[in-house]
Amino acid sequence: MIAEDRIAEPWGERTPYGRGDAWPDRVDTHLADGVTPDAVERWVPTASLLHSNGDAMDIAVADGRMVGVRGRASDRVNRGRLGPKDLYGWQANAAPDRLTAPLIRRDGELVETDWETAMSVVAERTRTLLDERGPGSIGFYTTGQLFLEEYYTLATLARGGIGTNHLDGNTRLCTATAAEALKESFGCDGQPGSFADIDHADVIALFGHNMAATQTVSWSRVLDRLAGPNPPAVVCVDPRTTPVARAATVHLAPRIGTNLALMNGLLHEIIENDWVDHEYVAAHTVGFEQLSKLVVDYPPERVAEICDVPVEDIRHAARLLGTADRVLSTVLQGFYQSHQATAAAMQVNNIHLLRGLLGRRGCGVLQMNGQPTAQNTRECGANGDLPGFRNWANDEHVRELAEIWNVDPGHIPHYSAPTHLMQILRYVEDGSIRFLYVTGTNPLVSLPELERVRRILSQDRLFLVVQDIFLSETARLADVVLPAATWGEKSGTFTNADRTVHLSEQAVEPPGLARSDLAILLDYAARLDLRDKDGGPLITWHTPEEAFEAWKRCSAGRPCDYTGITYDALRGGGIQWPCTPDRPEGTERLYADGSFWATPEMCEGYGRDLVTGAPWSKDEYTAFNPAGKGMIRGADYAPPHETTSADYPYQLTTGRTLYHFHTRTKTGRVPQLRAAAPEVWVELAEADARSHGWSEGDLLRVTTPRGRVRARLRVTGIRPGTVFLPFHYGYWDEPGGYRPDGEDGRAANELTLTDWDPVSKQPLFKAGVAAVERIEAGDSR
Amino acid sequence: MNKLALVIRDLHRAEGELADELLRVSDRHKADHDIFHLARDLADWSRAHQRALTRVGRPRGVRIFMETALPHKVSSAVRQRTSELLGRRHTPALLLLRDLRTVYAKAVVVSLDWEILAQSAQATEDAELLELATRCHDETLRQMQWSNAKLKESAAQAIVTP
């Protein structure tokens, strides 16, 4: 049904347009072989769940089955376009090995059981631990792939009901630094910019963001601008020669771990050349003098040496960023998962604060998300903050939340920041957490240092519940596995990386006994008999729409205000929050008037030390930023913790392919996507390959102090001295099932180190060192 | 010896003790990865302060013989291994609280010494010394803030949850 091969041409054909013009429509459709458009009985609205772009689409249904998808031309996000994962990914729903019944461990084996048995065991174990060891023995680890209604229910039952501080999302791995950098600069989470800024920008700068792979449709938008009249200049910071790098006006490929030095160098040039909007800085920011003093020490010559980047490229990039009328910056994992993550990501915000480039067309920051519903994990309080971007250290915020839930404020843990994932794992390791309930994520492939993670999660004293749609690596270690319904099989809302909320409606029935995550969580809460302080039920909702209405009350008056949104309104297309009854059309850009949600009364956090991560007190925050302005803060570059040596001469970085998502549980079961990227590979620079006498296709072994992986060599334009592995590949389709079969693994995270950014607590997947050797020559010789 | 020299030497020693303590804590809690890494990073700050004190001391008639205290590699390795072996137990969490308390206490001594030095520098209009004291003292306060924050963050789970 689509005219072209979207595996070979992931961004589709060009629809060029000029600056300020409307992005033309282009409707992408894919129907199963043999299905004609007139055979489609219904088109059911949803948005993509395999990346964070939130492309609006409709699911084609015939005979009660999904038979295809079509992009929605009217939607602001994609104007009808779909990426390869959207076009083909829906087929995973009908994979033959979907979980269709609950499983329970009996005599060491997982066997099928019924819902009553499974849920009563889960609830009973929770109750027993609560009685014997207290709420600190209970942990929850969720995802960036459920729906808003499900996260809010989970946050309510965990924080307001059970009263545990141990709830986090796998958004910790992908988007924690985005949230933290926004909080540290603007006082609160919330994407400042809009995808529509691509239409207006003169310069588009991508910092550690391979948009061509992570948000293919938005990259199509950039390519369409580049193909049209007065195209933007593109600045790319990436150690790999990605499609973005190839399209770039300037490509900076810094040494791994030196992002902050590079950013300080760019800011040095902007300040030195006085490309600063002093009026804006004076009226709307604090901290300019300290930053100016700090970046004096980062002249381009020094930065060129630290980063191993040509000095003229630094100057060129700084001139583009410093002098263009309209700059759009985007940031992703190249910064978030690397050394000094939050400090580096904040320096991108600083460029925009220094130049007053916020809240206007073409002037924006997009601190991107990795996963489709990560924004909801964050705003609903399932990822390190309290629901509604409430500040755990602000007693008034806690009191408000307690009032909404009708519980005692003291029952909501707020003695410290909610426990982040890596610390939850540590508490599982030391045995103080004895019950871990994992929803929709696969830590046995996605967390760093997998041998450690396997050891921790396979302890007998841990009761592990896994709620998923397939028997993932992690599910194989579970005591109880709960089969979930997914996208297209349940209804709910989710919010993309530019704050656009979409409604995703049920198109087909889930397979077998599978139930929606919301239904399972509501059942769990009911069995725990969670009560409010007057003895009424804590959770008063039963359907997705009721849950959404409850969430609206929780969001009221907060930056992520949903009170103007209804399911009915969303049936007309995506809406960007904040959206109130006075502003039913929503809000395209934040901070238009240079005012931020940063007053001590409003802000989501009082800030943290950018080196130690220690939280500031309310007094410290108020002294620094009494009037709630934009915060210009910097930090010195420090070398990474692990550095190359004779034993480990390469720097290791991990990343993705555009054909797979996360741990490949869905995309690995889709024929077209599986064929497009069937097996793990390893990238080296041509100079490195040549120096060893290796060539494309040779089988290599990559070794770090943590483990070993074998993979075929691809010789690419990556910077010399660097080795790259994609992180998607695990063991569910290999003999080991959940671990390597033999000495060498397949998962990149066998190699990564346990270390995280002190501020955002995001693990550093793009750090560490490695050795590389050849096991056997490939077929090419 | 003049009194200023005494202050500088005291401070140098106190910074050294803080750095040693941070390294010990780092080794002892290798299984707590952020303690392991950050305590090492923060020990570097104290070592840098020591070098700066040696530098400013020299023209002011203060001779400090840096004990070339190479890290005790063997005992450090033993501590790290012990931490890994004890990683499955929850009781060491109490030890962590005690260690953080010690770090904090040692940092307080350093902080007060920097205040003494800063006051003296002001009184003698010694701009270079004052600049150094201001800069380093700020970092000492951040070392205190870190140990205090880690303690707050860890206390509930360590004490309340068995």
JSON list of N, CA, C and O in Angstrom, two decimals, chain A residues 133 136 166 415 426-427 429-430 432 452 455 459 461 609 611-612 615 620 641 754-756, chain B residues 31-34 37-38 41-42 45 87-90 142 145-146 149 153 156-157 161-162:
[
{"chain": "A", "resi": 133, "resn": "ARG", "atom": "N", "xyz": [7.76, -5.57, 57.40]},
{"chain": "A", "resi": 133, "resn": "ARG", "atom": "CA", "xyz": [8.97, -4.78, 57.13]},
{"chain": "A", "resi": 133, "resn": "ARG", "atom": "C", "xyz": [8.69, -3.34, 56.73]},
{"chain": "A", "resi": 133, "resn": "ARG", "atom": "O", "xyz": [9.63, -2.55, 56.54]},
{"chain": "A", "resi": 136, "resn": "GLY", "atom": "N", "xyz": [9.02, 0.64, 53.14]},
{"chain": "A", "resi": 136, "resn": "GLY", "atom": "CA", "xyz": [10.36, 0.73, 52.56]},
{"chain": "A", "resi": 136, "resn": "GLY", "atom": "C", "xyz": [10.82, -0.58, 51.95]},
{"chain": "A", "resi": 136, "resn": "GLY", "atom": "O", "xyz": [11.86, -0.63, 51.30]},
{"chain": "A", "resi": 166, "resn": "HIS", "atom": "N", "xyz": [9.78, 4.39, 46.99]},
{"chain": "A", "resi": 166, "resn": "HIS", "atom": "CA", "xyz": [10.55, 3.67, 45.97]},
{"chain": "A", "resi": 166, "resn": "HIS", "atom": "C", "xyz": [9.72, 3.40, 44.72]},
{"chain": "A", "resi": 166, "resn": "HIS", "atom": "O", "xyz": [9.29, 2.27, 44.47]},
{"chain": "A", "resi": 415, "resn": "TYR", "atom": "N", "xyz": [10.48, 12.72, 52.84]},
{"chain": "A", "resi": 415, "resn": "TYR", "atom": "CA", "xyz": [11.65, 13.00, 53.68]},
{"chain": "A", "resi": 415, "resn": "TYR", "atom": "C", "xyz": [12.90, 13.17, 52.83]},
{"chain": "A", "resi": 415, "resn": "TYR", "atom": "O", "xyz": [13.92, 13.66, 53.29]},
{"chain": "A", "resi": 426, "resn": "ARG", "atom": "N", "xyz": [19.88, -0.92, 44.29]},
{"chain": "A", "resi": 426, "resn": "ARG", "atom": "CA", "xyz": [20.83, -1.12, 45.39]},
{"chain": "A", "resi": 426, "resn": "ARG", "atom": "C", "xyz": [20.11, -1.65, 46.63]},
{"chain": "A", "resi": 426, "resn": "ARG", "atom": "O", "xyz": [20.62, -2.51, 47.34]},
{"chain": "A", "resi": 427, "resn": "TYR", "atom": "N", "xyz": [18.90, -1.11, 46.89]},
{"chain": "A", "resi": 427, "resn": "TYR", "atom": "CA", "xyz": [18.13, -1.59, 48.04]},
{"chain": "A", "resi": 427, "resn": "TYR", "atom": "C", "xyz": [17.65, -3.03, 47.82]},
{"chain": "A", "resi": 427, "resn": "TYR", "atom": "O", "xyz": [17.49, -3.79, 48.77]},
{"chain": "A", "resi": 429, "resn": "GLU", "atom": "N", "xyz": [19.46, -5.11, 46.14]},
{"chain": "A", "resi": 429, "resn": "GLU", "atom": "CA", "xyz": [20.70, -5.85, 46.34]},
{"chain": "A", "resi": 429, "resn": "GLU", "atom": "C", "xyz": [20.99, -6.09, 47.82]},
{"chain": "A", "resi": 429, "resn": "GLU", "atom": "O", "xyz": [21.33, -7.20, 48.23]},
{"chain": "A", "resi": 430, "resn": "ASP", "atom": "N", "xyz": [20.78, -5.05, 48.64]},
{"chain": "A", "resi": 430, "resn": "ASP", "atom": "CA", "xyz": [21.12, -5.22, 50.07]},
{"chain": "A", "resi": 430, "resn": "ASP", "atom": "C", "xyz": [19.97, -5.88, 50.85]},
{"chain": "A", "resi": 430, "resn": "ASP", "atom": "O", "xyz": [20.07, -6.08, 52.06]},
{"chain": "A", "resi": 432, "resn": "SER", "atom": "N", "xyz": [16.92, -4.83, 51.50]},
{"chain": "A", "resi": 432, "resn": "SER", "atom": "CA", "xyz": [15.93, -4.06, 52.25]},
{"chain": "A", "resi": 432, "resn": "SER", "atom": "C", "xyz": [14.65, -3.88, 51.43]},
{"chain": "A", "resi": 432, "resn": "SER", "atom": "O", "xyz": [13.58, -3.73, 51.99]},
{"chain": "A", "resi": 452, "resn": "ARG", "atom": "N", "xyz": [25.61, -7.83, 36.97]},
{"chain": "A", "resi": 452, "resn": "ARG", "atom": "CA", "xyz": [25.21, -7.37, 38.30]},
{"chain": "A", "resi": 452, "resn": "ARG", "atom": "C", "xyz": [23.69, -7.37, 38.43]},
{"chain": "A", "resi": 452, "resn": "ARG", "atom": "O", "xyz": [23.14, -7.82, 39.44]},
{"chain": "A", "resi": 455, "resn": "ARG", "atom": "N", "xyz": [22.35, -10.82, 38.87]},
{"chain": "A", "resi": 455, "resn": "ARG", "atom": "CA", "xyz": [22.60, -11.33, 40.22]},
{"chain": "A", "resi": 455, "resn": "ARG", "atom": "C", "xyz": [21.60, -10.73, 41.21]},
{"chain": "A", "resi": 455, "resn": "ARG", "atom": "O", "xyz": [21.07, -11.42, 42.08]},
{"chain": "A", "resi": 459, "resn": "GLN", "atom": "N", "xyz": [17.82, -13.00, 43.13]},
{"chain": "A", "resi": 459, "resn": "GLN", "atom": "CA", "xyz": [17.89, -13.42, 44.53]},
{"chain": "A", "resi": 459, "resn": "GLN", "atom": "C", "xyz": [16.58, -14.08, 44.97]},
{"chain": "A", "resi": 459, "resn": "GLN", "atom": "O", "xyz": [15.49, -13.61, 44.65]},
{"chain": "A", "resi": 461, "resn": "ARG", "atom": "N", "xyz": [15.28, -14.12, 47.94]},
{"chain": "A", "resi": 461, "resn": "ARG", "atom": "CA", "xyz": [14.50, -13.34, 48.92]},
{"chain": "A", "resi": 461, "resn": "ARG", "atom": "C", "xyz": [13.67, -12.23, 48.26]},
{"chain": "A", "resi": 461, "resn": "ARG", "atom": "O", "xyz": [12.85, -11.60, 48.90]},
{"chain": "A", "resi": 609, "resn": "ASP", "atom": "N", "xyz": [23.27, 20.90, 43.56]},
{"chain": "A", "resi": 609, "resn": "ASP", "atom": "CA", "xyz": [24.66, 21.18, 43.21]},
{"chain": "A", "resi": 609, "resn": "ASP", "atom": "C", "xyz": [24.99, 20.43, 41.93]},
{"chain": "A", "resi": 609, "resn": "ASP", "atom": "O", "xyz": [24.73, 19.23, 41.82]},
{"chain": "A", "resi": 611, "resn": "VAL", "atom": "N", "xyz": [27.73, 19.46, 40.67]},
{"chain": "A", "resi": 611, "resn": "VAL", "atom": "CA", "xyz": [28.80, 18.47, 40.73]},
{"chain": "A", "resi": 611, "resn": "VAL", "atom": "C", "xyz": [28.45, 17.34, 41.71]},
{"chain": "A", "resi": 611, "resn": "VAL", "atom": "O", "xyz": [28.56, 16.17, 41.38]},
{"chain": "A", "resi": 612, "resn": "THR", "atom": "N", "xyz": [28.01, 17.70, 42.90]},
{"chain": "A", "resi": 612, "resn": "THR", "atom": "CA", "xyz": [27.74, 16.67, 43.91]},
{"chain": "A", "resi": 612, "resn": "THR", "atom": "C", "xyz": [26.32, 16.14, 43.83]},
{"chain": "A", "resi": 612, "resn": "THR", "atom": "O", "xyz": [26.03, 15.08, 44.36]},
{"chain": "A", "resi": 615, "resn": "PRO", "atom": "N", "xyz": [20.90, 18.25, 47.06]},
{"chain": "A", "resi": 615, "resn": "PRO", "atom": "CA", "xyz": [19.81, 19.22, 46.88]},
{"chain": "A", "resi": 615, "resn": "PRO", "atom": "C", "xyz": [20.04, 20.49, 47.68]},
{"chain": "A", "resi": 615, "resn": "PRO", "atom": "O", "xyz": [20.53, 20.44, 48.80]},
{"chain": "A", "resi": 620, "resn": "GLU", "atom": "N", "xyz": [18.49, 28.35, 50.34]},
{"chain": "A", "resi": 620, "resn": "GLU", "atom": "CA", "xyz": [19.55, 28.54, 49.35]},
{"chain": "A", "resi": 620, "resn": "GLU", "atom": "C", "xyz": [18.95, 28.94, 48.00]},
{"chain": "A", "resi": 620, "resn": "GLU", "atom": "O", "xyz": [19.45, 29.81, 47.31]},
{"chain": "A", "resi": 641, "resn": "HIS", "atom": "N", "xyz": [35.25, 9.40, 34.86]},
{"chain": "A", "resi": 641, "resn": "HIS", "atom": "CA", "xyz": [35.77, 8.51, 35.90]},
{"chain": "A", "resi": 641, "resn": "HIS", "atom": "C", "xyz": [36.62, 7.38, 35.34]},
{"chain": "A", "resi": 641, "resn": "HIS", "atom": "O", "xyz": [37.54, 6.93, 35.99]},
{"chain": "A", "resi": 754, "resn": "THR", "atom": "N", "xyz": [28.46, 0.81, 36.09]},
{"chain": "A", "resi": 754, "resn": "THR", "atom": "CA", "xyz": [27.47, 1.36, 37.02]},
{"chain": "A", "resi": 754, "resn": "THR", "atom": "C", "xyz": [27.98, 2.69, 37.54]},
{"chain": "A", "resi": 754, "resn": "THR", "atom": "O", "xyz": [28.83, 2.74, 38.43]},
{"chain": "A", "resi": 755, "resn": "ASP", "atom": "N", "xyz": [27.47, 3.74, 36.94]},
{"chain": "A", "resi": 755, "resn": "ASP", "atom": "CA", "xyz": [27.83, 5.09, 37.37]},
{"chain": "A", "resi": 755, "resn": "ASP", "atom": "C", "xyz": [26.70, 5.97, 36.84]},
{"chain": "A", "resi": 755, "resn": "ASP", "atom": "O", "xyz": [26.11, 5.63, 35.81]},
{"chain": "A", "resi": 756, "resn": "TRP", "atom": "N", "xyz": [26.35, 7.02, 37.54]},
{"chain": "A", "resi": 756, "resn": "TRP", "atom": "CA", "xyz": [25.26, 7.84, 37.05]},
{"chain": "A", "resi": 756, "resn": "TRP", "atom": "C", "xyz": [25.54, 9.31, 37.29]},
{"chain": "A", "resi": 756, "resn": "TRP", "atom": "O", "xyz": [26.41, 9.66, 38.09]},
{"chain": "B", "resi": 31, "resn": "ALA", "atom": "N", "xyz": [30.15, -0.81, 46.87]},
{"chain": "B", "resi": 31, "resn": "ALA", "atom": "CA", "xyz": [28.88, -1.32, 46.35]},
{"chain": "B", "resi": 31, "resn": "ALA", "atom": "C", "xyz": [27.85, -0.20, 46.21]},
{"chain": "B", "resi": 31, "resn": "ALA", "atom": "O", "xyz": [26.86, -0.36, 45.50]},
{"chain": "B", "resi": 32, "resn": "ASP", "atom": "N", "xyz": [28.05, 0.92, 46.90]},
{"chain": "B", "resi": 32, "resn": "ASP", "atom": "CA", "xyz": [27.20, 2.10, 46.69]},
{"chain": "B", "resi": 32, "resn": "ASP", "atom": "C", "xyz": [27.91, 2.99, 45.70]},
{"chain": "B", "resi": 32, "resn": "ASP", "atom": "O", "xyz": [28.75, 3.82, 46.05]},
{"chain": "B", "resi": 33, "resn": "HIS", "atom": "N", "xyz": [27.56, 2.84, 44.43]},
{"chain": "B", "resi": 33, "resn": "HIS", "atom": "CA", "xyz": [28.41, 3.39, 43.39]},
{"chain": "B", "resi": 33, "resn": "HIS", "atom": "C", "xyz": [28.55, 4.90, 43.43]},
{"chain": "B", "resi": 33, "resn": "HIS", "atom": "O", "xyz": [29.57, 5.44, 43.07]},
{"chain": "B", "resi": 34, "resn": "ASP", "atom": "N", "xyz": [27.49, 5.62, 43.85]},
{"chain": "B", "resi": 34, "resn": "ASP", "atom": "CA", "xyz": [27.65, 7.08, 43.83]},
{"chain": "B", "resi": 34, "resn": "ASP", "atom": "C", "xyz": [28.53, 7.54, 44.98]},
{"chain": "B", "resi": 34, "resn": "ASP", "atom": "O", "xyz": [29.29, 8.50, 44.84]},
{"chain": "B", "resi": 37, "resn": "HIS", "atom": "N", "xyz": [32.16, 6.87, 43.70]},
{"chain": "B", "resi": 37, "resn": "HIS", "atom": "CA", "xyz": [32.69, 7.84, 42.73]},
{"chain": "B", "resi": 37, "resn": "HIS", "atom": "C", "xyz": [32.79, 9.25, 43.32]},
{"chain": "B", "resi": 37, "resn": "HIS", "atom": "O", "xyz": [33.81, 9.93, 43.18]},
{"chain": "B", "resi": 38, "resn": "LEU", "atom": "N", "xyz": [31.71, 9.70, 43.98]},
{"chain": "B", "resi": 38, "resn": "LEU", "atom": "CA", "xyz": [31.71, 11.10, 44.43]},
{"chain": "B", "resi": 38, "resn": "LEU", "atom": "C", "xyz": [32.71, 11.35, 45.56]},
{"chain": "B", "resi": 38, "resn": "LEU", "atom": "O", "xyz": [33.36, 12.39, 45.60]},
{"chain": "B", "resi": 41, "resn": "ASP", "atom": "N", "xyz": [35.86, 11.94, 43.88]},
{"chain": "B", "resi": 41, "resn": "ASP", "atom": "CA", "xyz": [35.89, 13.27, 43.25]},
{"chain": "B", "resi": 41, "resn": "ASP", "atom": "C", "xyz": [36.12, 14.35, 44.30]},
{"chain": "B", "resi": 41, "resn": "ASP", "atom": "O", "xyz": [36.88, 15.30, 44.09]},
{"chain": "B", "resi": 42, "resn": "LEU", "atom": "N", "xyz": [35.43, 14.21, 45.43]},
{"chain": "B", "resi": 42, "resn": "LEU", "atom": "CA", "xyz": [35.52, 15.25, 46.46]},
{"chain": "B", "resi": 42, "resn": "LEU", "atom": "C", "xyz": [36.86, 15.20, 47.19]},
{"chain": "B", "resi": 42, "resn": "LEU", "atom": "O", "xyz": [37.35, 16.23, 47.68]},
{"chain": "B", "resi": 45, "resn": "TRP", "atom": "N", "xyz": [39.17, 17.42, 45.45]},
{"chain": "B", "resi": 45, "resn": "TRP", "atom": "CA", "xyz": [39.07, 18.84, 45.81]},
{"chain": "B", "resi": 45, "resn": "TRP", "atom": "C", "xyz": [40.01, 19.15, 46.97]},
{"chain": "B", "resi": 45, "resn": "TRP", "atom": "O", "xyz": [40.74, 20.14, 46.96]},
{"chain": "B", "resi": 87, "resn": "GLY", "atom": "N", "xyz": [27.94, -6.50, 50.04]},
{"chain": "B", "resi": 87, "resn": "GLY", "atom": "CA", "xyz": [26.91, -5.78, 49.30]},
{"chain": "B", "resi": 87, "resn": "GLY", "atom": "C", "xyz": [25.52, -6.34, 49.46]},
{"chain": "B", "resi": 87, "resn": "GLY", "atom": "O", "xyz": [24.53, -5.65, 49.32]},
{"chain": "B", "resi": 88, "resn": "ARG", "atom": "N", "xyz": [25.44, -7.64, 49.77]},
{"chain": "B", "resi": 88, "resn": "ARG", "atom": "CA", "xyz": [24.12, -8.28, 49.92]},
{"chain": "B", "resi": 88, "resn": "ARG", "atom": "C", "xyz": [23.51, -8.04, 51.29]},
{"chain": "B", "resi": 88, "resn": "ARG", "atom": "O", "xyz": [22.44, -8.52, 51.57]},
{"chain": "B", "resi": 89, "resn": "ARG", "atom": "N", "xyz": [24.24, -7.39, 52.18]},
{"chain": "B", "resi": 89, "resn": "ARG", "atom": "CA", "xyz": [23.71, -7.20, 53.53]},
{"chain": "B", "resi": 89, "resn": "ARG", "atom": "C", "xyz": [23.27, -5.76, 53.73]},
{"chain": "B", "resi": 89, "resn": "ARG", "atom": "O", "xyz": [23.81, -4.85, 53.15]},
{"chain": "B", "resi": 90, "resn": "HIS", "atom": "N", "xyz": [22.29, -5.60, 54.58]},
{"chain": "B", "resi": 90, "resn": "HIS", "atom": "CA", "xyz": [21.72, -4.28, 54.81]},
{"chain": "B", "resi": 90, "resn": "HIS", "atom": "C", "xyz": [22.40, -3.57, 55.98]},
{"chain": "B", "resi": 90, "resn": "HIS", "atom": "O", "xyz": [22.41, -2.35, 56.05]},
{"chain": "B", "resi": 142, "resn": "ARG", "atom": "N", "xyz": [30.44, 22.72, 50.08]},
{"chain": "B", "resi": 142, "resn": "ARG", "atom": "CA", "xyz": [29.75, 21.77, 49.20]},
{"chain": "B", "resi": 142, "resn": "ARG", "atom": "C", "xyz": [30.07, 20.32, 49.58]},
{"chain": "B", "resi": 142, "resn": "ARG", "atom": "O", "xyz": [29.24, 19.44, 49.44]},
{"chain": "B", "resi": 145, "resn": "GLN", "atom": "N", "xyz": [27.77, 19.80, 52.42]},
{"chain": "B", "resi": 145, "resn": "GLN", "atom": "CA", "xyz": [26.40, 19.69, 51.94]},
{"chain": "B", "resi": 145, "resn": "GLN", "atom": "C", "xyz": [26.16, 18.29, 51.33]},
{"chain": "B", "resi": 145, "resn": "GLN", "atom": "O", "xyz": [25.11, 17.69, 51.53]},
{"chain": "B", "resi": 146, "resn": "TRP", "atom": "N", "xyz": [27.17, 17.79, 50.62]},
{"chain": "B", "resi": 146, "resn": "TRP", "atom": "CA", "xyz": [27.04, 16.47, 50.01]},
{"chain": "B", "resi": 146, "resn": "TRP", "atom": "C", "xyz": [26.89, 15.38, 51.08]},
{"chain": "B", "resi": 146, "resn": "TRP", "atom": "O", "xyz": [25.98, 14.56, 51.02]},
{"chain": "B", "resi": 149, "resn": "ALA", "atom": "N", "xyz": [23.58, 15.63, 52.71]},
{"chain": "B", "resi": 149, "resn": "ALA", "atom": "CA", "xyz": [22.47, 15.20, 51.84]},
{"chain": "B", "resi": 149, "resn": "ALA", "atom": "C", "xyz": [22.44, 13.68, 51.70]},
{"chain": "B", "resi": 149, "resn": "ALA", "atom": "O", "xyz": [21.37, 13.07, 51.75]},
{"chain": "B", "resi": 153, "resn": "GLU", "atom": "N", "xyz": [19.39, 11.25, 52.78]},
{"chain": "B", "resi": 153, "resn": "GLU", "atom": "CA", "xyz": [18.79, 10.38, 51.79]},
{"chain": "B", "resi": 153, "resn": "GLU", "atom": "C", "xyz": [18.81, 8.92, 52.24]},
{"chain": "B", "resi": 153, "resn": "GLU", "atom": "O", "xyz": [17.89, 8.16, 51.95]},
{"chain": "B", "resi": 156, "resn": "ALA", "atom": "N", "xyz": [16.53, 6.96, 56.37]},
{"chain": "B", "resi": 156, "resn": "ALA", "atom": "CA", "xyz": [15.25, 6.28, 56.59]},
{"chain": "B", "resi": 156, "resn": "ALA", "atom": "C", "xyz": [15.36, 4.79, 56.25]},
{"chain": "B", "resi": 156, "resn": "ALA", "atom": "O", "xyz": [14.97, 3.93, 57.04]},
{"chain": "B", "resi": 157, "resn": "GLN", "atom": "N", "xyz": [15.89, 4.49, 55.08]},
{"chain": "B", "resi": 157, "resn": "GLN", "atom": "CA", "xyz": [15.97, 3.09, 54.67]},
{"chain": "B", "resi": 157, "resn": "GLN", "atom": "C", "xyz": [16.92, 2.32, 55.60]},
{"chain": "B", "resi": 157, "resn": "GLN", "atom": "O", "xyz": [16.66, 1.17, 55.95]},
{"chain": "B", "resi": 161, "resn": "THR", "atom": "N", "xyz": [13.81, 0.42, 57.71]},
{"chain": "B", "resi": 161, "resn": "THR", "atom": "CA", "xyz": [13.53, -0.83, 57.00]},
{"chain": "B", "resi": 161, "resn": "THR", "atom": "C", "xyz": [14.56, -1.88, 57.40]},
{"chain": "B", "resi": 161, "resn": "THR", "atom": "O", "xyz": [15.75, -1.63, 57.28]},
{"chain": "B", "resi": 162, "resn": "PRO", "atom": "N", "xyz": [14.10, -3.04, 57.86]},
{"chain": "B", "resi": 162, "resn": "PRO", "atom": "CA", "xyz": [15.05, -4.04, 58.32]},
{"chain": "B", "resi": 162, "resn": "PRO", "atom": "C", "xyz": [15.88, -4.62, 57.17]},
{"chain": "B", "resi": 162, "resn": "PRO", "atom": "O", "xyz": [15.46, -4.57, 56.04]}
]
